């Protein structure tokens, strides 16, 4: 994967605009994109080219639930602490003293932090929050750690607990201090970040995040630029490269994620359907309902999609209250939107 080094522009207290023509984007094609977004449940959409906003749709300042997009952000939070030696990815759950309400199997205890970060822990313990591939969950003990991809929230939730155990820093405080402050988030509220889930099922709940689209774009731009922001290395470049490298190939995907053309890094999805050079090194943060950050490093191009939902709905969903699902935008549709933006380039 090649992290972008083309761009040097970063937002200050606010985002600067870029004429679409200067970004090489046909304005007529953007009008068609707007019509396409109106047919979806999209509440906001941004295109950032070379560090400036070439297109915005909807209210990009609206703060809403990130769902699983939070996992890619947690991956970024890990980087400085891995580099500092505080987090050793080879440590096992047994060495960390991690167990759960009904106990882990001896085989499950052998999973490493690296296995957890690639969703290959082999721990099929019921998660303390919704959102994983629950229907496709194998029986416990079926697969050894590191041998099979299974998208599950137990891994994601335990990653937050491991972070806090080894760094002594609360995940949401790290979000504020490692990203929100140095990147200049415009809409960040520490009080809205919260843990949600089912404590009677698992000791490890979900570290949920609530951000605006324009602050998600800052996260995406940081990743595009290899962890660098205005001359400061916020996240080690080597960690960014490793995080968005394909540790799991599309052909190794299981369950509902098979046949989507997506690989997986350290909590980043990797669109690998296209052989076109524009898609080389692409990365995607993906969350339920339609929360996405799509980066195309070869073009220094970034897109952010939101399908905002209320905090109340997010909390009720994570309390296990069945509200029925809402019309959403899928990762496949997001990749199609990304291709539409590429096709709009004059």
Coordinates of C-alpha atoms in Angstrom, one line a residue:
X1 CA 0.0 0.0 0.0
X2 CA 1.3 3.5 -0.8
X3 CA 0.3 6.2 1.6
X4 CA -0.2 9.4 -0.2
X5 CA 2.6 12.0 -0.1
X6 CA 1.2 14.2 -2.9
X7 CA -0.8 16.6 -0.8
X8 CA 0.5 19.2 1.6
X9 CA -2.8 21.1 2.4
X10 CA -4.6 20.5 5.7
X11 CA -7.6 22.1 7.1
X12 CA -7.1 24.7 9.8
X13 CA -10.0 25.7 12.1
X14 CA -12.3 24.9 9.1
X15 CA -12.1 23.3 5.7
X16 CA -11.1 25.3 2.7
X17 CA -13.1 24.7 -0.5
X18 CA -11.6 23.6 -3.8
X19 CA -13.3 24.3 -7.1
X20 CA -14.4 20.9 -8.5
X21 CA -12.7 21.8 -11.9
X22 CA -9.4 22.4 -10.1
X23 CA -9.9 18.9 -8.6
X24 CA -10.4 17.5 -12.1
X25 CA -14.1 16.8 -11.4
X26 CA -16.8 17.5 -13.9
X27 CA -19.5 19.8 -12.3
X28 CA -22.2 18.2 -14.4
X29 CA -21.2 14.8 -13.1
X30 CA -21.4 16.1 -9.5
X31 CA -25.0 17.2 -10.3
X32 CA -25.7 13.6 -11.2
X33 CA -24.0 12.4 -8.0
X34 CA -26.3 14.7 -6.0
X35 CA -29.3 13.1 -7.6
X36 CA -28.0 9.7 -6.9
X37 CA -27.4 10.6 -3.2
X38 CA -31.0 11.8 -3.0
X39 CA -32.2 8.3 -3.9
X40 CA -30.3 6.8 -0.9
X41 CA -30.7 7.4 2.8
X42 CA -27.6 9.6 2.8
X43 CA -27.6 12.5 5.2
X44 CA -24.2 14.0 4.2
X45 CA -21.4 13.3 1.8
X46 CA -18.0 15.0 1.3
X47 CA -15.3 14.8 -1.3
X48 CA -11.9 16.0 -0.2
X49 CA -9.2 16.4 -2.9
X50 CA -5.7 17.4 -2.0
X51 CA -6.8 18.4 1.5
X52 CA -9.6 20.7 0.4
X53 CA -13.4 20.2 0.0
X54 CA -14.4 19.8 -3.6
X55 CA -18.0 18.8 -2.8
X56 CA -20.3 18.6 0.1
X57 CA -23.9 17.4 0.4
X58 CA -26.1 17.7 3.4
X59 CA -25.1 18.9 6.9
X60 CA -21.5 17.7 7.4
X61 CA -21.3 19.2 10.9
X62 CA -24.0 16.9 12.2
X63 CA -22.6 14.7 15.0
X64 CA -23.9 11.1 14.9
X65 CA -23.2 7.5 15.9
X66 CA -20.2 6.0 14.0
X67 CA -21.2 2.3 14.6
X68 CA -18.3 0.1 13.4
X69 CA -16.4 3.0 11.8
X70 CA -15.0 3.4 15.3
X71 CA -12.9 0.3 14.9
X72 CA -10.7 1.9 12.2
X73 CA -10.2 4.9 14.5
X74 CA -9.2 2.6 17.4
X75 CA -6.6 1.1 15.1
X76 CA -5.1 4.5 14.6
X77 CA -5.1 5.0 18.4
X78 CA -3.0 1.9 18.8
X79 CA -0.2 3.1 16.6
X80 CA 1.8 5.4 18.8
X81 CA 1.6 2.9 21.7
X82 CA 2.8 0.0 19.6
X83 CA 5.7 2.2 18.5
X84 CA 6.5 3.2 22.0
X85 CA 6.6 -0.5 23.2
X86 CA 3.6 -0.2 25.4
X87 CA 1.6 -2.6 23.3
X88 CA 3.2 -5.8 22.0
X89 CA 1.0 -7.4 19.3
X90 CA 2.5 -10.9 20.1
X91 CA 1.0 -10.9 23.6
X92 CA -1.7 -13.5 24.1
X93 CA -5.0 -13.2 25.9
X94 CA -3.6 -15.6 28.5
X95 CA -0.6 -13.4 29.1
X96 CA -2.9 -10.5 29.5
X97 CA -5.0 -12.3 32.0
X98 CA -8.2 -11.8 29.9
X99 CA -11.2 -13.9 30.6
X100 CA -15.0 -13.5 30.3
X101 CA -18.1 -14.2 32.3
X102 CA -18.4 -17.8 31.3
X103 CA -14.7 -18.4 30.7
X104 CA -12.5 -18.7 27.7
X105 CA -11.3 -22.0 26.3
X106 CA -7.6 -22.9 26.6
X107 CA -7.3 -22.6 22.8
X108 CA -9.0 -19.2 22.8
X109 CA -6.5 -17.9 25.4
X110 CA -3.7 -18.4 22.9
X111 CA -5.0 -15.7 20.6
X112 CA -2.6 -12.7 20.2
X113 CA -3.4 -9.0 20.0
X114 CA -2.5 -9.2 16.3
X115 CA -5.1 -12.0 15.8
X116 CA -7.7 -9.7 17.5
X117 CA -6.8 -6.7 15.3
X118 CA -7.3 -8.8 12.2
X119 CA -10.6 -10.4 13.4
X120 CA -8.9 -13.8 13.5
X121 CA -8.8 -14.5 17.2
X122 CA -10.7 -17.8 17.0
X123 CA -12.7 -16.6 20.0
X124 CA -16.4 -17.2 19.3
X125 CA -17.7 -16.1 22.7
X126 CA -20.9 -14.1 22.5
X127 CA -20.1 -10.4 22.1
X128 CA -21.4 -7.8 24.6
X129 CA -22.8 -5.6 21.7
X130 CA -24.6 -6.1 18.4
X131 CA -23.2 -5.8 14.9
X132 CA -21.0 -8.8 14.2
X133 CA -21.6 -11.7 11.8
X134 CA -23.6 -13.5 14.6
X135 CA -25.4 -15.8 12.2
X136 CA -22.1 -17.1 10.8
X137 CA -20.4 -17.7 14.1
X138 CA -18.7 -21.1 14.3
X139 CA -18.9 -23.3 17.4
X140 CA -16.4 -22.4 20.0
X141 CA -13.1 -24.2 19.6
X142 CA -13.7 -24.9 15.9
X143 CA -10.7 -22.8 14.5
X144 CA -7.4 -22.0 16.0
X145 CA -6.4 -18.4 16.6
X146 CA -5.0 -16.7 13.5
X147 CA -6.4 -19.2 11.0
X148 CA -9.9 -17.9 10.0
X149 CA -11.4 -14.5 9.6
X150 CA -14.7 -13.9 11.5
X151 CA -16.1 -10.5 11.8
X152 CA -17.2 -10.3 15.5
X153 CA -17.6 -7.7 18.1
X154 CA -16.0 -9.7 20.8
X155 CA -12.7 -9.1 19.1
X156 CA -13.4 -5.4 18.6
X157 CA -14.6 -4.8 22.2
X158 CA -11.6 -6.7 23.7
X159 CA -9.3 -4.6 21.6
X160 CA -10.5 -1.5 23.5
X161 CA -10.1 -3.2 26.8
X162 CA -6.5 -4.3 25.9
X163 CA -5.7 -0.7 24.8
X164 CA -6.8 0.6 28.2
X165 CA -5.0 -2.2 30.2
X166 CA -1.7 -1.7 28.5
X167 CA -1.7 2.1 28.1
X168 CA -3.6 3.2 31.3
X169 CA -5.6 5.6 29.1
X170 CA -9.3 5.4 28.5
X171 CA -10.1 4.9 24.8
X172 CA -12.3 8.0 24.6
X173 CA -9.7 10.1 26.3
X174 CA -7.2 8.9 23.7
X175 CA -9.6 9.8 21.0
X176 CA -9.6 13.3 22.4
X177 CA -5.9 13.7 23.1
X178 CA -4.4 11.7 20.1
X179 CA -6.8 12.8 17.4
X180 CA -9.5 15.4 18.2
X181 CA -7.1 18.0 19.6
X182 CA -4.1 17.6 17.3
X183 CA -6.3 17.3 14.2
X184 CA -8.5 20.2 15.3
X185 CA -11.9 18.4 15.3
X186 CA -14.6 21.1 15.0
X187 CA -17.5 19.2 16.6
X188 CA -16.0 16.9 19.2
X189 CA -17.8 16.4 22.5
X190 CA -16.1 14.1 24.9
X191 CA -19.3 13.8 26.9
X192 CA -21.1 12.1 24.0
X193 CA -18.6 9.3 23.6
X194 CA -19.7 6.3 25.6
X195 CA -19.5 2.6 26.2
X196 CA -22.6 0.6 25.3
X197 CA -23.6 -3.1 25.3
X198 CA -24.8 -6.1 27.4
X199 CA -22.8 -6.4 30.6
X200 CA -24.7 -9.6 31.6
X201 CA -23.4 -11.3 28.5
X202 CA -19.7 -10.2 28.4
X203 CA -17.4 -8.1 30.5
X204 CA -16.3 -6.3 27.4
X205 CA -18.6 -3.6 25.9
X206 CA -18.3 -1.5 22.8
X207 CA -16.4 1.8 22.9
X208 CA -18.8 3.8 20.8
X209 CA -17.9 7.1 19.1
X210 CA -20.0 10.0 17.9
X211 CA -18.4 12.4 15.4
X212 CA -19.4 14.7 12.5
X213 CA -18.7 14.0 8.9
X214 CA -16.2 16.8 8.6
X215 CA -14.3 15.4 11.6
X216 CA -14.4 11.9 10.1
X217 CA -12.8 13.6 7.0
X218 CA -9.9 14.7 9.2
X219 CA -9.3 11.1 10.3
X220 CA -9.4 10.0 6.7
X221 CA -7.0 12.7 5.6
X222 CA -4.6 11.8 8.4
X223 CA -4.6 8.2 7.1
X224 CA -4.2 9.3 3.5
X225 CA -1.1 11.3 4.6
X226 CA 0.5 8.3 6.4
X227 CA -0.3 9.6 9.9
X228 CA 1.2 13.0 9.3
X229 CA -0.6 16.3 10.0
X230 CA 0.7 19.7 9.3
X231 CA 4.3 18.6 9.7
X232 CA 3.7 16.5 12.8
X233 CA 3.7 12.7 12.8
X234 CA 0.5 11.9 14.8
X235 CA 0.5 8.2 14.0
X236 CA 3.7 6.4 12.9
X237 CA 3.7 6.0 9.2
X238 CA 4.9 2.4 9.5
X239 CA 1.8 1.7 11.6
X240 CA -0.6 3.3 9.1
X241 CA 1.0 1.2 6.3
X242 CA 0.7 -2.0 8.3
X243 CA -2.9 -1.2 9.3
X244 CA -4.1 -0.8 5.7
X245 CA -2.1 -3.7 4.3
X246 CA -4.2 -6.8 3.4
X247 CA -3.7 -9.2 6.3
X248 CA -6.8 -11.0 5.1
X249 CA -7.3 -11.4 1.4
X250 CA -10.8 -11.2 -0.2
X251 CA -10.7 -14.9 -1.0
X252 CA -10.2 -15.7 2.7
X253 CA -13.4 -13.8 3.8
X254 CA -16.1 -15.8 5.4
X255 CA -19.8 -15.5 6.1
X256 CA -21.7 -12.4 4.9
X257 CA -18.4 -10.7 3.9
X258 CA -17.5 -13.4 1.3
X259 CA -17.6 -12.4 -2.4
X260 CA -17.5 -8.6 -1.7
X261 CA -14.0 -8.1 -3.0
X262 CA -12.9 -6.6 0.3
X263 CA -9.7 -7.4 2.2
X264 CA -9.0 -6.6 5.8
X265 CA -6.1 -4.9 7.6
X266 CA -6.0 -3.8 11.3
X267 CA -9.7 -2.9 11.5
X268 CA -9.7 -1.3 8.0
X269 CA -11.6 -2.7 5.1
X270 CA -9.6 -2.8 1.8
X271 CA -11.6 -2.5 -1.5
X272 CA -9.7 -4.8 -3.8
X273 CA -12.4 -5.5 -6.5
X274 CA -10.8 -3.3 -9.1
X275 CA -7.5 -3.6 -10.8
X276 CA -7.6 0.0 -11.8
X277 CA -4.6 2.0 -10.6
X278 CA -6.8 4.6 -8.9
X279 CA -7.9 1.9 -6.4
X280 CA -4.4 0.8 -5.4
X281 CA -4.0 1.1 -1.7
X282 CA -7.7 2.1 -1.1
X283 CA -9.0 1.8 2.5
X284 CA -12.5 1.9 3.9
X285 CA -13.9 2.5 7.4
X286 CA -17.3 1.0 7.5
X287 CA -20.2 1.4 10.0
X288 CA -23.8 0.2 10.2
X289 CA -26.5 2.2 8.5
X290 CA -24.0 3.9 6.2
X291 CA -21.0 5.5 8.0
X292 CA -18.0 5.4 5.7
X293 CA -14.5 6.9 5.2
X294 CA -13.1 5.9 1.8
X295 CA -9.5 6.9 0.9
X296 CA -7.8 6.6 -2.4
X297 CA -4.1 7.3 -1.7
X298 CA -3.0 7.3 -5.4
X299 CA -5.2 10.4 -6.0
X300 CA -5.0 12.0 -2.6
X301 CA -8.7 11.7 -2.6
X302 CA -11.1 11.1 0.2
X303 CA -14.9 10.6 0.6
X304 CA -17.0 10.6 3.7
X305 CA -20.6 9.3 3.8
X306 CA -23.1 9.6 6.6
X307 CA -26.4 8.1 7.3
X308 CA -27.1 9.9 10.6
X309 CA -29.2 8.3 13.3
X310 CA -30.3 9.6 16.7
X311 CA -28.3 8.9 19.9
X312 CA -31.4 7.4 21.4
X313 CA -31.7 4.8 18.6
X314 CA -28.0 4.0 18.9
X315 CA -28.3 3.5 22.7
X316 CA -31.5 1.4 22.4
X317 CA -29.9 -0.8 19.7
X318 CA -26.9 -1.4 21.9
X319 CA -29.1 -2.2 24.8
X320 CA -30.5 -5.1 22.8
X321 CA -33.9 -3.5 22.1
X322 CA -35.2 -4.7 18.7
X323 CA -36.3 -1.6 16.9
X324 CA -36.2 -3.2 13.5
X325 CA -33.6 -2.1 11.0
X326 CA -33.6 1.1 9.0
X327 CA -32.9 1.6 5.3
X328 CA -29.1 1.8 5.0
X329 CA -26.3 2.4 2.6
X330 CA -24.1 -0.7 2.2
X331 CA -20.3 -0.9 1.7
X332 CA -20.9 -2.1 -1.8
X333 CA -23.0 1.0 -2.5
X334 CA -20.2 3.2 -1.0
X335 CA -17.6 1.6 -3.3
X336 CA -20.0 2.3 -6.2
X337 CA -20.3 5.9 -5.1
X338 CA -16.5 6.1 -5.0
X339 CA -16.3 4.8 -8.6
X340 CA -18.9 7.4 -9.6
X341 CA -16.7 10.1 -8.2
X342 CA -13.7 8.6 -10.2
X343 CA -15.9 8.5 -13.3
X344 CA -16.7 12.2 -12.8
X345 CA -13.1 13.2 -13.1
X346 CA -12.8 15.3 -16.3

